[in-house]
XYZ file of C-alpha atoms in Angstrom:
317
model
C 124.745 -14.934 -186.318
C 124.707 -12.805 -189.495
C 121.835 -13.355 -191.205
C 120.125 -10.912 -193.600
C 117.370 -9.464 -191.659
C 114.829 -7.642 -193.751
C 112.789 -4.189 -192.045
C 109.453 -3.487 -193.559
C 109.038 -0.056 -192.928
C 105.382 1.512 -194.373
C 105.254 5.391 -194.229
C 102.269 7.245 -194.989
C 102.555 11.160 -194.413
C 104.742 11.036 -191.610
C 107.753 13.742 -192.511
C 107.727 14.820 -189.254
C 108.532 11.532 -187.386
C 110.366 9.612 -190.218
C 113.903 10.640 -190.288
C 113.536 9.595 -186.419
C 112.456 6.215 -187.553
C 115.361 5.775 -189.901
C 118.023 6.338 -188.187
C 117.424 4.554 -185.313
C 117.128 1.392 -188.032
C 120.638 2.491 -190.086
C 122.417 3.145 -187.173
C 121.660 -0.528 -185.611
C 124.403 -2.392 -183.964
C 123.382 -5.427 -186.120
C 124.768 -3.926 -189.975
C 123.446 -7.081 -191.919
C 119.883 -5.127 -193.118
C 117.829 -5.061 -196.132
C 116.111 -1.840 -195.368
C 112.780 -1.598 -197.343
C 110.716 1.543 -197.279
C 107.696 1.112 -198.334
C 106.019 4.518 -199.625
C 102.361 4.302 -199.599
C 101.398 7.345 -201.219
C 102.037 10.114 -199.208
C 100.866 13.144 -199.606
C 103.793 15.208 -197.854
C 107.280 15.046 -198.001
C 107.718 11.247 -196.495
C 108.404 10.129 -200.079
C 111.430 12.467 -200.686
C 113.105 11.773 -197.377
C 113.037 8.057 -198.276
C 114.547 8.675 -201.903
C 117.168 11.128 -199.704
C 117.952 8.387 -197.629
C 118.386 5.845 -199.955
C 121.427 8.014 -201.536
C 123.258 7.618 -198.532
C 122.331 4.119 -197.435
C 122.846 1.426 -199.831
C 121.092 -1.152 -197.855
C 117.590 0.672 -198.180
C 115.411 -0.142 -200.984
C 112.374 2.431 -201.587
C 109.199 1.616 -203.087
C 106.584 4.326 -204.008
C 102.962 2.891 -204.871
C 99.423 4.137 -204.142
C 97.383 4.646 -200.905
C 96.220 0.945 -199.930
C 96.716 1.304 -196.191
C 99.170 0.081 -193.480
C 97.951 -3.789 -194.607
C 98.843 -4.025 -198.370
C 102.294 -2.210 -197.874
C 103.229 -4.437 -195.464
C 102.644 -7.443 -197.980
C 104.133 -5.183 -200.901
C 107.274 -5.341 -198.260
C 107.052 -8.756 -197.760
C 106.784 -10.192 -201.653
C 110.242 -8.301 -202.267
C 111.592 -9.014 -198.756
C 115.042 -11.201 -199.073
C 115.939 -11.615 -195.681
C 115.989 -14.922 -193.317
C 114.423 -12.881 -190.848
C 111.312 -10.259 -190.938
C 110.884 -7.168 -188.873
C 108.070 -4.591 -188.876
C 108.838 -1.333 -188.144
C 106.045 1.527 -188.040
C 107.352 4.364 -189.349
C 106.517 6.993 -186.510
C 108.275 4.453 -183.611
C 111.648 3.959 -183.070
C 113.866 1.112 -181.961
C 116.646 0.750 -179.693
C 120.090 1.084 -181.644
C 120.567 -2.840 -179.948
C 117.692 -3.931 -180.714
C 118.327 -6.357 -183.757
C 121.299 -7.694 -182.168
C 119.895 -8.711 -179.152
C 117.021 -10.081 -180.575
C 118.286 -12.145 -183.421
C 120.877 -13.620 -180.676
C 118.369 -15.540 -179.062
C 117.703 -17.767 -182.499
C 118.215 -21.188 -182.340
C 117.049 -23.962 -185.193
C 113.970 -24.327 -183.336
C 113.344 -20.598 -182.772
C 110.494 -18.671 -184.754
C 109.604 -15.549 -183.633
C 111.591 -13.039 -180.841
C 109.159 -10.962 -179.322
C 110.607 -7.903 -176.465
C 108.862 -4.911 -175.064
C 107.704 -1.752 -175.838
C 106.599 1.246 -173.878
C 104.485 3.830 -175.397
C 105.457 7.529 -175.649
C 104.534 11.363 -176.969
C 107.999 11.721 -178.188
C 109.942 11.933 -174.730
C 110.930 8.353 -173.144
C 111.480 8.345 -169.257
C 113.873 5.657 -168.864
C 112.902 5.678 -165.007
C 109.659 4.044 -166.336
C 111.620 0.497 -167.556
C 111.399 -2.197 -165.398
C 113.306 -4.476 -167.488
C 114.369 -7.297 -165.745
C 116.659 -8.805 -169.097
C 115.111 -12.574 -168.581
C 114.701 -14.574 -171.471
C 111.866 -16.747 -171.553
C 111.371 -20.146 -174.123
C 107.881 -21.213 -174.846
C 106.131 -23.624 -177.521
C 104.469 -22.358 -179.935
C 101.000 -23.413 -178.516
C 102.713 -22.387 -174.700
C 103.596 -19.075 -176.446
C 99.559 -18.644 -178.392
C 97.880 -19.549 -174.680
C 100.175 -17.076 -173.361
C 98.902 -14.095 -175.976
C 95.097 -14.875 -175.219
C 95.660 -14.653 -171.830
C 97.606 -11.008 -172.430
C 100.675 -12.071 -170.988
C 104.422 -11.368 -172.967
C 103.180 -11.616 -176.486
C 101.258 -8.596 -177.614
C 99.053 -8.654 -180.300
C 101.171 -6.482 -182.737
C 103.474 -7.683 -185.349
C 106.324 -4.447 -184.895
C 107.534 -5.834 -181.649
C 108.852 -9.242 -183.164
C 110.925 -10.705 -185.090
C 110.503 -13.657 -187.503
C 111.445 -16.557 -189.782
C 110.180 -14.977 -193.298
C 109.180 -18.915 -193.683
C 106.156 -18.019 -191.702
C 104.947 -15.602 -194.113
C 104.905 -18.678 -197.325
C 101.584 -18.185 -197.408
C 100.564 -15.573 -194.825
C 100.024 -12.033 -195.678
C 97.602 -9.155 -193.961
C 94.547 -8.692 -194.445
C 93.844 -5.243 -197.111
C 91.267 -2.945 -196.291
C 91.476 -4.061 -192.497
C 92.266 -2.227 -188.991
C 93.788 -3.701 -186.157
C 95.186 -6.017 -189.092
C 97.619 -8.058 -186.520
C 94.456 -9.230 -184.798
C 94.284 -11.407 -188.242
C 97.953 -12.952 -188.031
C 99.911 -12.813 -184.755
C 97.710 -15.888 -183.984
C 98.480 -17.683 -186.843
C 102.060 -16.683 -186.505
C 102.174 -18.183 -183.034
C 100.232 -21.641 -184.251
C 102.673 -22.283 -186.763
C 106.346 -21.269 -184.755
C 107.707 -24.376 -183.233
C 109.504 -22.191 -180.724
C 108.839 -18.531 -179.772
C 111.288 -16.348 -177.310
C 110.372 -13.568 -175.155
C 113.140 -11.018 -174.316
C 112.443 -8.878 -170.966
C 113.543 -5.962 -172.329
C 112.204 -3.143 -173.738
C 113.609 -2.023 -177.610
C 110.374 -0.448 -179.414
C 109.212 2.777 -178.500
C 105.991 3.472 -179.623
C 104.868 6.871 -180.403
C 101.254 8.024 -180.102
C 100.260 10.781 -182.230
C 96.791 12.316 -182.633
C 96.820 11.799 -186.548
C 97.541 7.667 -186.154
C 95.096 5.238 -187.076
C 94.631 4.197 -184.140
C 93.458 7.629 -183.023
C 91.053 8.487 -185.747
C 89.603 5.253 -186.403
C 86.283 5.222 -184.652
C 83.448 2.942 -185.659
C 85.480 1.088 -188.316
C 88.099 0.076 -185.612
C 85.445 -1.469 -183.691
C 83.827 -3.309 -186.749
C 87.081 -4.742 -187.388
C 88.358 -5.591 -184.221
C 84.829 -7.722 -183.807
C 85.584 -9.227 -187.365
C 89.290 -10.260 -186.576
C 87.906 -11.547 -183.298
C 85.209 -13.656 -184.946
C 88.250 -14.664 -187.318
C 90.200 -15.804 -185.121
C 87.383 -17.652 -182.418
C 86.578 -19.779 -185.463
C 90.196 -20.710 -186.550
C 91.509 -21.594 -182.929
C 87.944 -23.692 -182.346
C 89.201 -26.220 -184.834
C 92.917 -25.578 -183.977
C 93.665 -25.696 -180.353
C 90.808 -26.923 -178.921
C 92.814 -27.640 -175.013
C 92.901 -23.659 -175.334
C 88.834 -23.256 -175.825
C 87.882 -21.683 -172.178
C 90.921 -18.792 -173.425
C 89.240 -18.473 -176.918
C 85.244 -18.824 -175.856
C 86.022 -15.754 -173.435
C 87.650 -13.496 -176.035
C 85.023 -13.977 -178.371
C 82.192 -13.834 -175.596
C 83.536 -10.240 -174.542
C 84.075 -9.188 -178.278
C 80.717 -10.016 -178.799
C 78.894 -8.301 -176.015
C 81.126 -4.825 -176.763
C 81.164 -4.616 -180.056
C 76.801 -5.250 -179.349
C 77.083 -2.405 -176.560
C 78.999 -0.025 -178.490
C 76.700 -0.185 -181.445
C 73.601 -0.239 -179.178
C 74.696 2.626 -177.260
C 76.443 5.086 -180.401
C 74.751 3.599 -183.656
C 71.395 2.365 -182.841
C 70.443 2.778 -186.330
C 72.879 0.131 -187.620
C 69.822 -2.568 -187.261
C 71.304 -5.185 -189.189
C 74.236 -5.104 -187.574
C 72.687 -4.842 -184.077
C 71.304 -8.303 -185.135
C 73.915 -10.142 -186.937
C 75.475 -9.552 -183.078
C 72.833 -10.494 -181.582
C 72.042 -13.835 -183.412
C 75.526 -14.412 -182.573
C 75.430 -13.838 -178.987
C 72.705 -16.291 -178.501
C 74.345 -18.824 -180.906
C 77.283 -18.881 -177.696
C 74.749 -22.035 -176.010
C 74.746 -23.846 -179.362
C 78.029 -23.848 -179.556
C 78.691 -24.561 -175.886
C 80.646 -21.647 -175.036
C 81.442 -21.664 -171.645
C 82.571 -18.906 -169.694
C 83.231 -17.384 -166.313
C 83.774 -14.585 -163.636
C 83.291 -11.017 -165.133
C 82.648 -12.547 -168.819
C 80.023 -14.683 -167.423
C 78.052 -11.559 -165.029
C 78.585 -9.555 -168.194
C 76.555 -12.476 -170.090
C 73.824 -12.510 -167.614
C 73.288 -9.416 -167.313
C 72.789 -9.137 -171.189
C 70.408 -11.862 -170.949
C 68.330 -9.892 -168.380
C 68.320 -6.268 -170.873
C 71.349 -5.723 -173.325
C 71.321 -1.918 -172.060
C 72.745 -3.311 -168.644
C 76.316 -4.436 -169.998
C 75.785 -0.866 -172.401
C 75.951 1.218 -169.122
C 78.640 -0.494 -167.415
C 81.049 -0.822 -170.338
C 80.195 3.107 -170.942
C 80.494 4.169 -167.262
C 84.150 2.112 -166.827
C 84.968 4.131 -170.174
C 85.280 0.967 -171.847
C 83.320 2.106 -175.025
């Protein structure tokens, strides 16, 4: 198989990692690439390593636009993207040089999305630490969805897939959002007909102390519960033989999100509130759930500061 596949790379002031990030995408096994570097105004020299690479790689296309966050240059990627198939790349990780020919192997008519592992690094990967066993595993779409809420081979972020760009007709991420795949992989999943998961790991995922992910705080949380929320409400009406899965992700949302504002911005009243309306609302809307979720619950019930203390002593908040 040779079809185009098209590798939305967003860089934001990352001219120490990016060159990294580039050339383990250029020098792919797998030549057939629309490379598209998405510049969101960076502040450093990210901008003028794309432009340098673009004068020595034909098959990367760089576009410079303002700040507007990880979100809104992804979608700036995908409106121009050309490709069959979509990739994600974030521009401080790196992939396996194999990585795009393994993956897009495993398409059939009926495939949607390849997903494969990832193993997070400071810059130094121990090989000794993959326990890759190579198995490739076929699920349904809903098989594949059940399988992400339950945390198992599909995780939540969109840069360790690979897609039909027919599943982003009218899907794009949400601006102005962290945590942004929390909005789509989902919806990705409910839509795919087929999704494969490749044992093997291909991404390798740096951690910095700059990221987002890193620096994001209170807003992180906010939109983590909102994304949540999001996506309770769309899988209610959706997949309703998956509603013990979706009732317990949105019950635990619920009662951290309440804790960690409780315990670190006790001032944020109508917040605090909104939660807590929401919390009780779980009888109306006969949410059911059990073991740890349902203790957690209880205990809430009894004084909200109990579920606080025990999220904060496990160094869960």
């Amino acid at each position: 198989m040779h079809n185009l596949i098209s590798v939305i790379v967003p860089v934001y002031n990352v001219e120490d990692y990016l060159e990294r990030c580039i050339n383990s995408i250029i020098n792919q096994t797998y030549t057939n690439l629309e490379i598209i570097l998405v510049n969101d105004g960076s502040t450093d020299s990210s901008g003028i390593i794309c432009d340098q690479y673009s004068q020595i790689d034909s098959r990367i296309r760089v576009i410079h636009k303002k700040n507007g966050g990880l979100s809104d240059a992804r979608n700036v990627g995908l409106d121009v993207a050309t490709g069959e198939f979509i990739s994600f790349i974030d521009s401080d990780d790196w992939i396996s040089l194999t990585m795009f020919s393994e993956m897009v192997s495993q398409f059939t008519d009926t495939v949607d999305i390849v997903s494969a592992k990832f193993i997070e690094t400071d810059g130094i990967v121990d090989y000794a630490l993959f326990n890759d066993t190579n198995n490739v595993m076929i699920f349904s779409g809903e098989e594949a969805l059940k399988a992400h809420l339950n945390g198992q081979y599909f995780y939540i972020s969109v840069w360790n897939k690979l897609y039909r760009r027919d599943l982003f007709k009218q899907l794009r991420f949400p601006v102005g959002r962290l945590a942004e795949d929390l909005y789509t992989t989902h919806k990705l999943l409910c839509q795919s007909r087929q999704v494969v998961f490749v044992d093997k790991t291909f991404i390798y995922y740096f951690q910095r102390e700059g990221s987002i992910m890193n620096r994001a705080g209170k807003k992180l949380i906010f939109d983590i519960y909102e994304g949540t929320k999001e996506q309770y409400q769309y899988l209610k009406s959706f997949t309703p033989v998956m509603k013990e899965e979706n009732d317990r992700i949105y019950a635990k949302c619920l009662l951290k999100t309440y804790s960690y504002y409780l315990l670190y911005y006790p001032s944020e009243k109508d917040i605090l509130c909104k939660i807590k309306r929401e919390i009780k609302s779980l009888k109306k809307e006969d949410v059911k759930v059990y073991g740890a979720t349902k203790l957690m619950l209880n205990l809430y019930h009894m004084s909200p500061w109990l579920p606080s203390l025990i999220l904060k002593l496990n160094k869960i908040i």
